[in-house]
Amino acid sequence: MSLSAHSSRPSSRPSSRPGTPFRFKDFVLDVMRHYRHEKDSEAHQIFRQQVGHQPKGVLPQTVNPEEETVPGIEHPGSTGVIYCSDRAIANGFSYTNSHAWANLGQGAPEVGPIPNAHPRPDNIPMPLDSLEYAPTTGVKALREAVADLYNHTYRKGKKSQYTYENVCIVPGGRSGLSRVGAVIGDVYTSYQIPDYTAYDQMLSAFKRLVPVPTALDPKNKYRLDIEQTKRDIQTQGLAVILASNPRNPTGQVIKGNELKELVALGREGTTVILDEFYSWYIYPDHEKDFGKSVSSAEYVEDVNQDAIVIVDGLTKNWRLPGWRVCWVLGPKNLITALSQSGSFLDGGANHPLQLAAIPLLDPQHVQQEKIALQRHFKKKRDHVLARLHEMHLDVAVPPNSTFYIWLDLEKLPPPINNGLTFFEELLKEQTIVIPGIFFDINPSHRRNLFNSPCHHFVRLSFGPPMEDLDKGLDAIARLLKKVKTEGMKKIGHSYKKSIDDSFDGNSTLTHV
């Protein structure tokens, strides 16, 4: 079933008066008139009407009574998954019927049993002392276990070794990033497009971080150009580089010599912050490579001198997102600062769950989990790519890491060739994906969304179980079939706007 713009044009012609011949020129002008700017798209207008999503710095600002509910309060705008969750609820999603929906927007892996992995934790011991607050840097025994795991996995034979003083336990990856953001001075901070959506809020909230974007080129497989980065440090005065690795949403990974060169920047006056939550989700081509993971820790020379900051945790690799037990790894003086910022930002991670996490970091336990995870998720990745191929939705840059597929819709006919409209149409089919614009880290919200380099993309997650993946892929196939057989008359409009007022915010779509 081919769905190029050419093949669908006859069924999407503009209406004309009886007896008036169709003119292709009129059709082209109609498409251009209706789909060149966000103000002409219902999906985009719904997005802009959400508090915090109004463009800034383009038009004179007016007071929005729905947004300025308290003097001095400014809505930061929701992350992609929160927005998509709200829109799904407006279309009938609820927690009592979630089994009827396919959540391909899910930013978390399946948490149930998978083949050849250890049994899932089913009880948490809580000694009396664990009912007290834990230190803001975390339980010492867990900090030691994290340091030992990194030394065992990445630093064998190296003189400089991590200790508990290089580890700060935090209640989630966002908390770790927020603590780091709170202690960074007035600096230019480099980030890439596309990347993890929460960076937008981090760069917006901490005003001392001046954001400097770099657009990654899909023709170069979204590779971070290290030589260009070095030139930018010299010409733009970059002091901090922030990036996910492996990369969310493109599914690519910086490794080998490129990662070694990136880490070397931390010895030359630039702080490198790497979000390594997907470090186990590496899909090798050869049997001998299963069980290998990636981390910048492998290339750090001196753990207390190299300005390398690693954020990771149990959320993705251990498939325990609900535990909210994560860590920041870096020089000792950074950890001291993070303890201080944590005292006013979040107060520290859950004490009993920190204790329960310690045996999960045993290297033998970890190695078995890695192999099981990589085999299982590689199978799911290959299945999703094969089904997309059957729908003529080939992925130009297939993922070799993470559990995401960065799907380019540009060859589809308008308006389903943009991520927001594609997302809205799939909500009608009880399926959730994440529009690409949420990965266009744009702290000031200045850009016309149609000009975003991420506008024609959606992110599909193969984190959920296989049956959910097939349910969502079936929905995509139905949408494409409907477009082919019925044309565009039912596409791009009549979207439900009401949000259930009883929504309590405890969304299954919290983590992107």
CSV table of C-alpha atoms in Angstrom, one decimal, residues 48-464:
chain,number,residue,atom,x,y,z
A,48,ARG,CA,-1.1,26.4,21.2
A,49,GLN,CA,-4.2,26.7,23.4
A,50,GLN,CA,-2.6,24.6,26.1
A,51,VAL,CA,-1.2,26.9,28.9
A,52,GLY,CA,2.5,27.5,28.5
A,53,HIS,CA,2.6,26.6,24.8
A,54,GLN,CA,2.0,30.1,23.4
A,55,PRO,CA,4.8,31.5,21.2
A,56,LYS,CA,7.0,34.0,22.9
A,57,GLY,CA,9.0,36.9,21.6
A,58,VAL,CA,7.1,36.9,18.3
A,59,LEU,CA,3.9,38.9,19.1
A,60,PRO,CA,3.2,41.4,21.9
A,61,GLN,CA,2.2,39.4,25.0
A,62,THR,CA,-1.3,39.7,26.4
A,63,VAL,CA,-2.6,38.6,29.8
A,64,ASN,CA,-4.2,35.1,29.5
A,65,PRO,CA,-6.7,34.7,32.4
A,66,GLU,CA,-6.4,31.0,32.2
A,67,GLU,CA,-2.7,31.1,32.4
A,68,GLU,CA,-1.9,33.9,34.9
A,69,THR,CA,-3.9,32.4,37.7
A,70,VAL,CA,-1.5,33.8,40.4
A,71,PRO,CA,0.4,37.0,40.1
A,72,GLY,CA,4.0,36.4,39.0
A,73,ILE,CA,3.3,32.8,38.0
A,74,GLU,CA,4.4,31.7,34.5
A,75,HIS,CA,3.4,28.3,33.1
A,76,PRO,CA,6.5,26.5,31.8
A,77,GLY,CA,4.5,24.3,29.3
A,78,SER,CA,4.0,20.6,29.6
A,79,THR,CA,6.5,18.0,28.5
A,80,GLY,CA,5.4,16.0,25.4
A,81,VAL,CA,4.1,13.0,27.2
A,82,ILE,CA,2.0,15.0,29.6
A,83,TYR,CA,0.4,16.9,26.7
A,84,CYS,CA,-0.2,13.7,24.8
A,85,SER,CA,-1.7,12.1,28.0
A,86,ASP,CA,-4.1,15.0,28.3
A,87,ARG,CA,-5.1,14.7,24.7
A,88,ALA,CA,-5.6,11.0,25.0
A,89,ILE,CA,-7.9,11.5,28.0
A,90,ALA,CA,-9.9,14.0,25.9
A,91,ASN,CA,-10.4,11.2,23.4
A,92,GLY,CA,-11.6,8.7,25.9
A,93,PHE,CA,-8.5,7.2,27.5
A,94,SER,CA,-8.8,6.4,31.2
A,95,TYR,CA,-7.0,4.1,33.6
A,96,THR,CA,-10.0,1.8,33.7
A,97,ASN,CA,-9.9,1.2,30.0
A,98,SER,CA,-6.2,1.6,29.3
A,99,HIS,CA,-6.0,-2.0,28.0
A,100,ALA,CA,-8.1,-0.9,25.0
A,101,TRP,CA,-5.4,1.6,24.0
A,102,ALA,CA,-2.0,1.1,22.5
A,103,ASN,CA,0.6,3.4,24.2
A,104,LEU,CA,3.4,3.8,21.7
A,105,GLY,CA,4.3,7.1,23.3
A,106,GLN,CA,5.4,5.3,26.5
A,107,GLY,CA,8.8,6.6,27.7
A,108,ALA,CA,9.3,3.5,29.9
A,109,PRO,CA,10.1,-0.1,29.2
A,110,GLU,CA,7.7,-3.0,30.0
A,111,VAL,CA,8.2,-3.8,33.7
A,112,GLY,CA,7.0,-7.4,33.7
A,113,PRO,CA,9.0,-10.7,33.3
A,114,ILE,CA,11.0,-11.2,30.1
A,115,PRO,CA,12.7,-14.4,29.0
A,116,ASN,CA,15.9,-15.3,30.8
A,117,ALA,CA,15.8,-12.3,33.1
A,118,HIS,CA,15.8,-12.4,36.9
A,119,PRO,CA,12.3,-12.6,38.6
A,120,ARG,CA,10.8,-9.2,39.1
A,121,PRO,CA,11.0,-7.7,42.7
A,122,ASP,CA,7.8,-8.5,44.5
A,123,ASN,CA,8.5,-7.3,48.1
A,124,ILE,CA,10.5,-4.6,49.8
A,125,PRO,CA,12.0,-5.1,53.3
A,126,MET,CA,11.6,-2.0,55.4
A,127,PRO,CA,13.9,-2.0,58.5
A,128,LEU,CA,12.9,0.5,61.1
A,129,ASP,CA,15.9,2.9,60.3
A,130,SER,CA,14.6,3.1,56.7
A,131,LEU,CA,11.5,4.9,57.8
A,132,GLU,CA,13.8,7.9,58.5
A,133,TYR,CA,14.9,10.4,55.9
A,134,ALA,CA,17.8,9.2,53.8
A,135,PRO,CA,20.8,11.6,53.3
A,136,THR,CA,20.3,13.9,50.4
A,137,THR,CA,23.3,12.3,48.7
A,138,GLY,CA,21.8,8.9,49.3
A,139,VAL,CA,22.4,5.8,51.3
A,140,LYS,CA,26.2,5.1,51.5
A,141,ALA,CA,25.9,1.4,50.8
A,142,LEU,CA,24.0,2.1,47.5
A,143,ARG,CA,26.5,4.8,46.5
A,144,GLU,CA,29.3,2.3,47.0
A,145,ALA,CA,27.4,-0.3,44.9
A,146,VAL,CA,27.0,2.2,42.1
A,147,ALA,CA,30.7,3.1,42.2
A,148,ASP,CA,31.7,-0.5,42.3
A,149,LEU,CA,29.5,-1.4,39.3
A,150,TYR,CA,31.0,1.3,37.1
A,151,ASN,CA,34.5,0.3,38.1
A,152,HIS,CA,33.9,-3.3,37.4
A,153,THR,CA,32.1,-2.6,34.1
A,154,TYR,CA,34.2,0.3,32.6
A,155,ARG,CA,37.3,0.9,34.7
A,156,LYS,CA,39.2,-2.3,35.2
A,157,GLY,CA,42.9,-1.7,35.3
A,158,LYS,CA,42.6,2.1,35.6
A,159,LYS,CA,44.4,3.8,38.4
A,160,SER,CA,41.6,6.3,39.1
A,161,GLN,CA,38.5,4.6,40.5
A,162,TYR,CA,35.1,5.8,41.5
A,163,THR,CA,34.2,5.7,45.2
A,164,TYR,CA,30.9,6.5,47.0
A,165,GLU,CA,32.0,10.1,47.2
A,166,ASN,CA,31.6,10.3,43.4
A,167,VAL,CA,27.9,9.2,43.6
A,168,CYS,CA,24.8,11.1,44.5
A,169,ILE,CA,21.5,9.2,44.7
A,170,VAL,CA,18.5,11.2,43.4
A,171,PRO,CA,14.7,10.6,43.1
A,172,GLY,CA,14.6,10.2,39.3
A,173,GLY,CA,16.6,11.4,36.3
A,174,ARG,CA,14.8,14.7,36.1
A,175,SER,CA,15.7,15.4,39.7
A,176,GLY,CA,19.3,14.6,38.9
A,177,LEU,CA,19.3,17.0,36.0
A,178,SER,CA,17.6,19.7,38.1
A,179,ARG,CA,20.2,19.4,40.8
A,180,VAL,CA,22.9,19.7,38.2
A,181,GLY,CA,21.2,22.7,36.6
A,182,ALA,CA,20.8,24.4,40.0
A,183,VAL,CA,24.6,24.4,40.6
A,184,ILE,CA,25.8,25.5,37.1
A,185,GLY,CA,26.8,29.2,36.9
A,186,ASP,CA,26.1,31.7,34.1
A,187,VAL,CA,27.3,29.8,31.1
A,188,TYR,CA,26.5,29.0,27.5
A,189,THR,CA,25.1,25.5,27.4
A,190,SER,CA,25.1,23.4,24.2
A,191,TYR,CA,22.3,21.0,23.4
A,192,GLN,CA,21.3,19.2,20.3
A,193,ILE,CA,18.0,18.9,18.3
A,194,PRO,CA,16.4,16.5,18.5
A,195,ASP,CA,16.9,15.4,22.1
A,196,TYR,CA,15.1,14.5,25.3
A,197,THR,CA,12.0,16.7,25.9
A,198,ALA,CA,12.7,17.5,29.6
A,199,TYR,CA,15.8,19.5,28.5
A,200,ASP,CA,13.5,22.2,27.3
A,201,GLN,CA,12.0,22.7,30.8
A,202,MET,CA,15.5,22.5,32.4
A,203,LEU,CA,17.0,25.1,30.1
A,204,SER,CA,13.9,27.3,30.6
A,205,ALA,CA,13.7,27.0,34.4
A,206,PHE,CA,17.4,27.6,35.2
A,207,LYS,CA,18.0,31.1,33.7
A,208,ARG,CA,21.7,31.0,34.3
A,209,LEU,CA,22.0,28.3,31.6
A,210,VAL,CA,22.1,30.2,28.3
A,211,PRO,CA,20.9,27.6,25.7
A,212,VAL,CA,22.9,27.3,22.4
A,213,PRO,CA,21.3,24.8,20.0
A,214,THR,CA,22.9,22.5,17.4
A,215,ALA,CA,20.7,20.8,14.8
A,216,LEU,CA,21.8,17.2,14.1
A,217,ASP,CA,21.6,16.2,10.4
A,218,PRO,CA,19.5,13.1,9.5
A,219,LYS,CA,21.7,12.7,6.4
A,220,ASN,CA,24.6,12.1,8.8
A,221,LYS,CA,22.5,9.7,11.0
A,222,TYR,CA,22.1,12.4,13.6
A,223,ARG,CA,25.8,12.1,14.5
A,224,LEU,CA,27.3,14.7,16.9
A,225,ASP,CA,30.1,16.3,15.0
A,226,ILE,CA,32.9,16.4,17.6
A,227,GLU,CA,35.2,18.7,15.4
A,228,GLN,CA,32.3,21.2,15.0
A,229,THR,CA,31.7,21.0,18.7
A,230,LYS,CA,35.3,21.9,19.4
A,231,ARG,CA,35.0,24.9,17.1
A,232,ASP,CA,31.8,26.0,18.8
A,233,ILE,CA,33.6,25.9,22.2
A,234,GLN,CA,36.2,28.2,20.8
A,235,THR,CA,34.0,30.6,18.9
A,236,GLN,CA,30.9,30.6,21.1
A,237,GLY,CA,32.4,30.1,24.5
A,238,LEU,CA,30.5,27.0,25.3
A,239,ALA,CA,31.1,25.9,28.9
A,240,VAL,CA,28.6,23.0,29.2
A,241,ILE,CA,27.5,20.3,26.8
A,242,LEU,CA,24.2,18.5,27.6
A,243,ALA,CA,23.2,15.4,25.7
A,244,SER,CA,21.5,12.0,26.0
A,245,ASN,CA,23.7,9.0,25.0
A,246,PRO,CA,22.3,6.7,23.8
A,247,ARG,CA,20.2,9.3,22.1
A,248,ASN,CA,16.5,9.8,22.7
A,249,PRO,CA,14.5,10.0,20.3
A,250,THR,CA,16.7,9.0,17.4
A,251,GLY,CA,18.0,5.7,18.8
A,252,GLN,CA,21.6,6.4,17.9
A,253,VAL,CA,24.6,6.1,20.2
A,254,ILE,CA,28.0,7.9,20.6
A,255,LYS,CA,30.6,5.2,21.2
A,256,GLY,CA,34.2,4.3,20.6
A,257,ASN,CA,36.6,7.0,19.5
A,258,GLU,CA,33.8,9.6,19.1
A,259,LEU,CA,32.8,9.1,22.8
A,260,LYS,CA,36.4,9.2,23.8
A,261,GLU,CA,36.9,12.5,22.1
A,262,LEU,CA,33.7,13.9,23.7
A,263,VAL,CA,34.9,12.9,27.1
A,264,ALA,CA,38.3,14.5,26.4
A,265,LEU,CA,36.5,17.9,26.3
A,266,GLY,CA,36.0,17.4,30.0
A,267,ARG,CA,39.7,17.8,30.5
A,268,GLU,CA,39.9,20.9,28.4
A,269,GLY,CA,37.6,23.3,30.3
A,270,THR,CA,34.2,22.2,29.2
A,271,THR,CA,31.7,20.3,31.4
A,272,VAL,CA,30.0,17.4,29.6
A,273,ILE,CA,26.7,16.2,31.1
A,274,LEU,CA,25.6,12.9,29.6
A,275,ASP,CA,22.2,11.3,30.3
A,276,GLU,CA,23.0,7.6,30.0
A,277,PHE,CA,19.6,6.1,30.9
A,278,TYR,CA,19.6,3.8,27.8
A,279,SER,CA,23.2,2.5,28.3
A,280,TRP,CA,22.1,-1.1,28.2
A,281,TYR,CA,19.8,-0.8,25.2
A,282,ILE,CA,22.5,-1.6,22.7
A,283,TYR,CA,21.6,-4.0,19.8
A,284,PRO,CA,24.7,-5.9,18.6
A,285,ASP,CA,25.0,-7.7,15.2
A,286,HIS,CA,27.3,-10.4,16.6
A,287,GLU,CA,26.5,-12.9,19.4
A,288,LYS,CA,29.7,-12.2,21.3
A,289,ASP,CA,28.7,-8.6,21.8
A,290,PHE,CA,25.5,-9.3,23.8
A,291,GLY,CA,25.8,-8.0,27.3
A,292,LYS,CA,28.0,-5.1,26.4
A,293,SER,CA,26.9,-1.6,27.4
A,294,VAL,CA,28.2,2.0,26.8
A,295,SER,CA,29.2,4.7,29.2
A,296,SER,CA,31.5,7.7,29.1
A,297,ALA,CA,33.0,6.4,32.4
A,298,GLU,CA,35.1,4.1,30.3
A,299,TYR,CA,37.1,7.1,28.9
A,300,VAL,CA,37.4,9.2,32.1
A,301,GLU,CA,41.1,9.5,33.1
A,302,ASP,CA,40.7,11.0,36.6
A,303,VAL,CA,37.3,10.7,38.2
A,304,ASN,CA,37.8,13.8,40.3
A,305,GLN,CA,39.4,16.0,37.7
A,306,ASP,CA,37.6,15.2,34.4
A,307,ALA,CA,34.4,17.3,34.2
A,308,ILE,CA,32.2,14.4,33.1
A,309,VAL,CA,28.8,14.2,34.7
A,310,ILE,CA,26.8,11.0,34.2
A,311,VAL,CA,23.1,10.6,35.0
A,312,ASP,CA,21.5,7.1,35.1
A,313,GLY,CA,19.4,4.9,37.3
A,314,LEU,CA,17.0,2.0,37.7
A,315,THR,CA,14.3,3.5,35.6
A,316,LYS,CA,15.2,2.2,32.1
A,317,ASN,CA,18.0,-0.4,32.4
A,318,TRP,CA,16.6,-2.2,35.4
A,319,ARG,CA,13.0,-1.6,34.1
A,320,LEU,CA,11.9,-0.1,37.5
A,321,PRO,CA,10.6,3.3,36.6
A,322,GLY,CA,8.2,3.4,39.6
A,323,TRP,CA,11.1,3.1,42.1
A,324,ARG,CA,12.5,6.6,41.3
A,325,VAL,CA,16.0,5.6,42.3
A,326,CYS,CA,18.7,7.1,40.1
A,327,TRP,CA,22.1,8.6,40.5
A,328,VAL,CA,24.5,11.3,39.3
A,329,LEU,CA,28.2,10.2,38.9
A,330,GLY,CA,31.0,12.8,38.8
A,331,PRO,CA,33.8,14.5,40.6
A,332,LYS,CA,33.7,14.7,44.4
A,333,ASN,CA,33.3,18.5,44.5
A,334,LEU,CA,30.2,18.2,42.2
A,335,ILE,CA,28.6,15.6,44.5
A,336,THR,CA,29.0,18.0,47.5
A,337,ALA,CA,27.2,20.7,45.5
A,338,LEU,CA,24.4,18.3,44.5
A,339,SER,CA,23.8,17.4,48.1
A,340,GLN,CA,23.3,21.1,48.9
A,341,SER,CA,21.0,21.7,45.9
A,342,GLY,CA,19.0,18.5,46.7
A,343,SER,CA,18.3,19.8,50.2
A,344,PHE,CA,16.0,22.5,48.8
A,345,LEU,CA,14.9,20.9,45.5
A,346,ASP,CA,13.7,17.4,46.3
A,347,GLY,CA,14.9,16.3,49.8
A,348,GLY,CA,16.4,13.0,48.6
A,349,ALA,CA,15.3,9.6,47.2
A,350,ASN,CA,13.1,7.0,48.8
A,351,HIS,CA,15.0,5.3,51.7
A,352,PRO,CA,13.6,1.7,51.7
A,353,LEU,CA,13.9,1.5,47.9
A,354,GLN,CA,17.5,2.6,48.0
A,355,LEU,CA,18.2,-0.3,50.3
A,356,ALA,CA,16.3,-2.7,48.1
A,357,ALA,CA,18.3,-1.6,45.1
A,358,ILE,CA,21.7,-2.6,46.5
A,359,PRO,CA,21.6,-6.3,45.5
A,360,LEU,CA,20.3,-5.4,42.0
A,361,LEU,CA,23.6,-3.7,41.3
A,362,ASP,CA,25.7,-6.9,41.8
A,363,PRO,CA,27.7,-7.3,38.6
A,364,GLN,CA,26.6,-10.9,38.0
A,365,HIS,CA,22.9,-9.9,38.4
A,366,VAL,CA,23.5,-7.0,36.1
A,367,GLN,CA,25.1,-9.1,33.3
A,368,GLN,CA,22.2,-11.5,33.1
A,369,GLU,CA,19.8,-8.6,33.0
A,370,LYS,CA,21.7,-6.9,30.2
A,371,ILE,CA,21.7,-10.0,28.0
A,372,ALA,CA,18.1,-10.8,28.5
A,373,LEU,CA,17.1,-7.1,27.9
A,374,GLN,CA,19.1,-6.8,24.7
A,375,ARG,CA,17.8,-10.0,23.2
A,376,HIS,CA,14.2,-9.2,24.1
A,377,PHE,CA,14.2,-5.6,22.9
A,378,LYS,CA,16.1,-6.3,19.8
A,379,LYS,CA,13.4,-8.8,18.8
A,380,LYS,CA,10.7,-6.1,19.4
A,381,ARG,CA,12.7,-3.5,17.4
A,382,ASP,CA,13.0,-5.8,14.4
A,383,HIS,CA,9.3,-6.7,14.6
A,384,VAL,CA,8.2,-3.1,14.6
A,385,LEU,CA,10.6,-2.1,11.7
A,386,ALA,CA,9.4,-5.1,9.7
A,387,ARG,CA,5.7,-4.1,10.1
A,388,LEU,CA,6.5,-0.4,9.3
A,389,HIS,CA,8.2,-1.7,6.1
A,390,GLU,CA,5.1,-3.6,5.1
A,391,MET,CA,3.2,-0.2,5.4
A,392,HIS,CA,5.8,1.5,3.2
A,393,LEU,CA,6.9,3.5,6.3
A,394,ASP,CA,10.6,2.6,6.1
A,395,VAL,CA,12.7,4.2,8.8
A,396,ALA,CA,15.6,6.2,7.3
A,397,VAL,CA,17.8,5.9,10.4
A,398,PRO,CA,16.9,2.7,12.2
A,399,PRO,CA,17.7,2.7,15.9
A,400,ASN,CA,20.8,0.8,17.1
A,401,SER,CA,20.0,1.7,20.8
A,402,THR,CA,17.2,2.9,23.1
A,403,PHE,CA,13.6,1.6,22.5
A,404,TYR,CA,12.5,4.4,20.2
A,405,ILE,CA,11.9,4.7,16.5
A,406,TRP,CA,12.2,8.2,15.0
A,407,LEU,CA,9.7,8.0,12.2
A,408,ASP,CA,9.8,10.5,9.3
A,409,LEU,CA,6.3,11.1,7.9
A,410,GLU,CA,7.3,13.6,5.2
A,411,LYS,CA,6.5,11.4,2.3
A,412,LEU,CA,2.9,10.9,3.4
A,413,PRO,CA,0.2,13.2,2.0
A,414,PRO,CA,-0.7,16.4,3.9
A,415,PRO,CA,-1.8,16.9,6.5
A,416,ILE,CA,-0.9,13.5,8.1
A,417,ASN,CA,2.7,14.2,7.1
A,418,ASN,CA,3.2,16.3,10.3
A,419,GLY,CA,3.6,14.8,13.7
A,420,LEU,CA,0.8,16.7,15.5
A,421,THR,CA,-1.9,15.8,13.0
A,422,PHE,CA,-0.7,12.2,12.7
A,423,PHE,CA,-0.9,12.0,16.5
A,424,GLU,CA,-4.4,13.4,16.6
A,425,GLU,CA,-5.6,11.0,13.9
A,426,LEU,CA,-4.2,8.1,15.8
A,427,LEU,CA,-6.0,9.2,19.0
A,428,LYS,CA,-9.2,8.4,17.1
A,429,GLU,CA,-7.8,4.8,16.7
A,430,GLN,CA,-7.0,4.6,20.5
A,431,THR,CA,-3.3,4.8,19.9
A,432,ILE,CA,-0.7,7.2,21.4
A,433,VAL,CA,2.5,8.4,19.8
A,434,ILE,CA,4.6,11.5,20.6
A,435,PRO,CA,4.8,14.3,17.9
A,436,GLY,CA,8.3,15.2,16.9
A,437,ILE,CA,8.0,18.8,17.8
A,438,PHE,CA,8.4,17.9,21.5
A,439,PHE,CA,12.0,16.9,20.8
A,440,ASP,CA,12.7,20.2,19.2
A,441,ILE,CA,14.3,21.7,22.3
A,442,ASN,CA,13.0,25.3,22.0
A,443,PRO,CA,13.1,27.0,25.4
A,444,SER,CA,11.5,30.3,24.2
A,445,HIS,CA,8.8,28.7,22.1
A,446,ARG,CA,9.5,31.2,19.3
A,447,ARG,CA,9.4,29.0,16.3
A,448,ASN,CA,6.5,28.5,13.9
A,449,LEU,CA,6.0,24.8,14.4
A,450,PHE,CA,5.8,24.2,10.7
A,451,ASN,CA,9.4,25.4,10.5
A,452,SER,CA,10.7,22.9,13.1
A,453,PRO,CA,13.2,20.3,11.9
A,454,CYS,CA,11.2,17.8,13.9
A,455,HIS,CA,7.8,18.8,12.5
A,456,HIS,CA,7.4,15.8,10.2
A,457,PHE,CA,8.4,13.2,12.8
A,458,VAL,CA,6.8,11.1,15.5
A,459,ARG,CA,8.5,9.0,18.1
A,460,LEU,CA,7.3,5.4,18.4
A,461,SER,CA,8.3,3.5,21.5
A,462,PHE,CA,8.8,-0.3,21.4
A,463,GLY,CA,9.1,-0.2,25.2
A,464,PRO,CA,5.6,-1.8,25.7
